Amino acid sequence: MNYQGKRYDDLLNQIQLADYLLLSARLRFALSHNVYLFVGGGNLLDSKYEQWRGFSAPGVNGFLGLRVIF
């Protein structure tokens, strides 16, 4: 979980960006002692936010992967 409060986006502190809350999760499953399957997601609350003015961040997103350790 990540909360970002209201903040300014310019040097003169005139342009304020809204606060937002992000929720992310990740799970990892051991398939063997050296092989792992992982799955996760970001922005699970589908928050609409901008980290920088004019650049909207992605909505709900996910990923899936496999890790092999030699």
Tab-separated table of N, CA and C in Angstrom:
chain	number	residue	atom	x	y	z
A	1	MET	N	0.846	-1.156	0.000
A	1	MET	CA	0.000	0.000	0.000
A	1	MET	C	0.899	1.229	0.000
A	2	ASN	N	0.537	2.210	-0.796
A	2	ASN	CA	1.322	3.435	-0.909
A	2	ASN	C	0.368	4.623	-0.988
A	3	TYR	N	0.528	5.557	-0.067
A	3	TYR	CA	-0.287	6.773	-0.087
A	3	TYR	C	0.607	7.951	-0.436
A	4	GLN	N	0.153	8.767	-1.369
A	4	GLN	CA	0.868	9.990	-1.740
A	4	GLN	C	-0.073	11.152	-1.472
A	5	GLY	N	0.336	12.049	-0.598
A	5	GLY	CA	-0.491	13.203	-0.269
A	5	GLY	C	-0.462	14.265	-1.355
A	6	LYS	N	-1.276	15.286	-1.163
A	6	LYS	CA	-1.294	16.402	-2.112
A	6	LYS	C	0.090	17.028	-2.160
A	7	ARG	N	0.492	17.469	-3.344
A	7	ARG	CA	1.812	18.066	-3.503
A	7	ARG	C	1.783	19.023	-4.687
A	8	TYR	N	2.804	19.825	-4.772
A	8	TYR	CA	2.885	20.812	-5.851
A	8	TYR	C	3.745	20.287	-6.989
A	9	ASP	N	3.413	20.718	-8.206
A	9	ASP	CA	4.107	20.231	-9.394
A	9	ASP	C	4.895	21.331	-10.104
A	10	ASP	N	5.035	22.476	-9.467
A	10	ASP	CA	5.788	23.559	-10.095
A	10	ASP	C	6.619	24.276	-9.036
A	11	LEU	N	7.586	25.030	-9.468
A	11	LEU	CA	8.497	25.711	-8.547
A	11	LEU	C	7.829	26.830	-7.756
A	12	LEU	N	6.740	27.392	-8.275
A	12	LEU	CA	6.049	28.490	-7.593
A	12	LEU	C	4.930	28.000	-6.673
A	13	ASN	N	4.774	26.677	-6.557
A	13	ASN	CA	3.738	26.071	-5.709
A	13	ASN	C	2.343	26.592	-6.040
A	14	GLN	N	2.021	26.613	-7.323
A	14	GLN	CA	0.700	27.061	-7.760
A	14	GLN	C	-0.139	25.923	-8.343
A	15	ILE	N	0.508	24.877	-8.832
A	15	ILE	CA	-0.203	23.747	-9.436
A	15	ILE	C	-0.131	22.569	-8.468
A	16	GLN	N	-1.299	22.195	-7.939
A	16	GLN	CA	-1.342	21.129	-6.945
A	16	GLN	C	-1.885	19.845	-7.571
A	17	LEU	N	-1.226	18.740	-7.275
A	17	LEU	CA	-1.686	17.428	-7.717
A	17	LEU	C	-2.449	16.767	-6.575
A	18	ALA	N	-3.495	16.028	-6.920
A	18	ALA	CA	-4.345	15.381	-5.919
A	18	ALA	C	-3.620	14.223	-5.234
A	19	ASP	N	-4.081	13.891	-4.043
A	19	ASP	CA	-3.542	12.736	-3.331
A	19	ASP	C	-4.111	11.454	-3.943
A	20	TYR	N	-3.440	10.310	-3.661
A	20	TYR	CA	-3.926	9.027	-4.164
A	20	TYR	C	-3.405	7.892	-3.296
A	21	LEU	N	-4.086	6.754	-3.397
A	21	LEU	CA	-3.729	5.551	-2.659
A	21	LEU	C	-3.560	4.415	-3.659
A	22	LEU	N	-2.433	3.721	-3.574
A	22	LEU	CA	-2.172	2.579	-4.453
A	22	LEU	C	-2.110	1.304	-3.623
A	23	LEU	N	-2.713	0.252	-4.139
A	23	LEU	CA	-2.672	-1.050	-3.492
A	23	LEU	C	-2.105	-2.041	-4.493
A	24	SER	N	-1.072	-2.751	-4.078
A	24	SER	CA	-0.423	-3.747	-4.932
A	24	SER	C	-0.312	-5.056	-4.170
A	25	ALA	N	-0.201	-6.157	-4.893
A	25	ALA	CA	-0.038	-7.467	-4.268
A	25	ALA	C	0.827	-8.343	-5.166
A	26	ARG	N	1.524	-9.276	-4.525
A	26	ARG	CA	2.373	-10.215	-5.258
A	26	ARG	C	2.385	-11.538	-4.503
A	27	LEU	N	2.250	-12.634	-5.229
A	27	LEU	CA	2.316	-13.973	-4.653
A	27	LEU	C	3.410	-14.758	-5.359
A	28	ARG	N	4.084	-15.613	-4.589
A	28	ARG	CA	5.132	-16.451	-5.164
A	28	ARG	C	4.877	-17.891	-4.733
A	29	PHE	N	4.972	-18.803	-5.680
A	29	PHE	CA	4.762	-20.217	-5.419
A	29	PHE	C	6.036	-20.976	-5.771
A	30	ALA	N	6.513	-21.795	-4.845
A	30	ALA	CA	7.692	-22.621	-5.106
A	30	ALA	C	7.242	-23.891	-5.829
A	31	LEU	N	7.698	-24.062	-7.060
A	31	LEU	CA	7.396	-25.272	-7.818
A	31	LEU	C	8.413	-26.362	-7.523
A	32	SER	N	9.615	-25.956	-7.149
A	32	SER	CA	10.681	-26.853	-6.695
A	32	SER	C	11.641	-25.995	-5.879
A	33	HIS	N	12.784	-26.551	-5.488
A	33	HIS	CA	13.714	-25.778	-4.654
A	33	HIS	C	14.399	-24.647	-5.422
A	34	ASN	N	14.328	-24.657	-6.760
A	34	ASN	CA	14.963	-23.583	-7.531
A	34	ASN	C	14.072	-22.989	-8.637
A	35	VAL	N	12.792	-23.327	-8.637
A	35	VAL	CA	11.863	-22.787	-9.635
A	35	VAL	C	10.661	-22.177	-8.916
A	36	TYR	N	10.388	-20.921	-9.243
A	36	TYR	CA	9.288	-20.191	-8.604
A	36	TYR	C	8.384	-19.574	-9.660
A	37	LEU	N	7.100	-19.641	-9.417
A	37	LEU	CA	6.105	-18.971	-10.237
A	37	LEU	C	5.598	-17.784	-9.431
A	38	PHE	N	5.512	-16.611	-10.050
A	38	PHE	CA	4.994	-15.454	-9.321
A	38	PHE	C	3.929	-14.745	-10.139
A	39	VAL	N	2.996	-14.145	-9.428
A	39	VAL	CA	1.883	-13.424	-10.036
A	39	VAL	C	1.583	-12.220	-9.146
A	40	GLY	N	1.171	-11.142	-9.753
A	40	GLY	CA	0.878	-9.958	-8.955
A	40	GLY	C	0.105	-8.925	-9.735
A	41	GLY	N	-0.220	-7.864	-9.035
A	41	GLY	CA	-0.965	-6.789	-9.662
A	41	GLY	C	-0.664	-5.465	-8.998
A	42	GLY	N	-0.867	-4.405	-9.746
A	42	GLY	CA	-0.652	-3.057	-9.240
A	42	GLY	C	-1.892	-2.202	-9.428
A	43	ASN	N	-1.997	-1.172	-8.635
A	43	ASN	CA	-3.133	-0.243	-8.663
A	43	ASN	C	-4.449	-1.019	-8.636
A	44	LEU	N	-4.576	-1.926	-7.692
A	44	LEU	CA	-5.741	-2.801	-7.616
A	44	LEU	C	-7.034	-2.054	-7.310
A	45	LEU	N	-6.941	-0.844	-6.800
A	45	LEU	CA	-8.131	-0.025	-6.545
A	45	LEU	C	-8.505	0.815	-7.760
A	46	ASP	N	-7.730	0.692	-8.826
A	46	ASP	CA	-7.925	1.445	-10.073
A	46	ASP	C	-7.981	2.954	-9.823
A	47	SER	N	-7.059	3.438	-9.001
A	47	SER	CA	-6.984	4.873	-8.700
A	47	SER	C	-6.596	5.655	-9.945
A	48	LYS	N	-7.239	6.779	-10.147
A	48	LYS	CA	-6.891	7.686	-11.243
A	48	LYS	C	-5.968	8.748	-10.656
A	49	TYR	N	-4.720	8.796	-11.121
A	49	TYR	CA	-3.758	9.723	-10.533
A	49	TYR	C	-2.685	10.105	-11.536
A	50	GLU	N	-1.961	11.149	-11.188
A	50	GLU	CA	-0.822	11.619	-11.979
A	50	GLU	C	0.376	11.756	-11.047
A	51	GLN	N	1.500	11.166	-11.429
A	51	GLN	CA	2.735	11.399	-10.680
A	51	GLN	C	3.345	12.726	-11.088
A	52	TRP	N	3.146	13.103	-12.348
A	52	TRP	CA	3.565	14.391	-12.889
A	52	TRP	C	2.389	14.945	-13.668
A	53	ARG	N	2.179	16.225	-13.617
A	53	ARG	CA	1.035	16.844	-14.287
A	53	ARG	C	1.053	16.536	-15.784
A	54	GLY	N	-0.091	16.086	-16.280
A	54	GLY	CA	-0.219	15.780	-17.697
A	54	GLY	C	0.133	14.354	-18.083
A	55	PHE	N	0.595	13.541	-17.138
A	55	PHE	CA	0.978	12.159	-17.418
A	55	PHE	C	0.179	11.224	-16.522
A	56	SER	N	-0.945	10.730	-17.026
A	56	SER	CA	-1.790	9.811	-16.259
A	56	SER	C	-1.072	8.484	-16.059
A	57	ALA	N	-1.209	7.927	-14.872
A	57	ALA	CA	-0.600	6.638	-14.552
A	57	ALA	C	-1.535	5.511	-14.996
A	58	PRO	N	-1.014	4.296	-15.182
A	58	PRO	CA	-1.857	3.185	-15.631
A	58	PRO	C	-2.883	2.782	-14.574
A	59	GLY	N	-3.983	2.203	-15.036
A	59	GLY	CA	-5.001	1.680	-14.129
A	59	GLY	C	-4.563	0.334	-13.572
A	60	VAL	N	-5.526	-0.519	-13.302
A	60	VAL	CA	-5.217	-1.853	-12.783
A	60	VAL	C	-4.304	-2.565	-13.778
A	61	ASN	N	-3.263	-3.211	-13.262
A	61	ASN	CA	-2.344	-3.943	-14.131
A	61	ASN	C	-1.864	-5.189	-13.413
A	62	GLY	N	-1.369	-6.153	-14.162
A	62	GLY	CA	-0.918	-7.399	-13.569
A	62	GLY	C	0.291	-7.959	-14.294
A	63	PHE	N	0.894	-8.945	-13.660
A	63	PHE	CA	2.056	-9.596	-14.248
A	63	PHE	C	2.129	-11.043	-13.780
A	64	LEU	N	2.831	-11.847	-14.548
A	64	LEU	CA	3.023	-13.260	-14.280
A	64	LEU	C	4.438	-13.598	-14.712
A	65	GLY	N	5.132	-14.402	-13.920
A	65	GLY	CA	6.499	-14.727	-14.290
A	65	GLY	C	6.978	-16.034	-13.703
A	66	LEU	N	8.124	-16.433	-14.165
A	66	LEU	CA	8.769	-17.655	-13.716
A	66	LEU	C	10.217	-17.324	-13.403
A	67	ARG	N	10.688	-17.773	-12.237
A	67	ARG	CA	12.081	-17.531	-11.851
A	67	ARG	C	12.770	-18.877	-11.658
A	68	VAL	N	13.900	-19.027	-12.330
A	68	VAL	CA	14.695	-20.246	-12.213
A	68	VAL	C	16.065	-19.854	-11.692
A	69	ILE	N	16.499	-20.489	-10.608
A	69	ILE	CA	17.794	-20.195	-9.993
A	69	ILE	C	18.735	-21.364	-10.279
A	70	PHE	N	19.890	-21.047	-10.878
A	70	PHE	CA	20.878	-22.083	-11.205
A	70	PHE	C	21.963	-22.135	-10.169
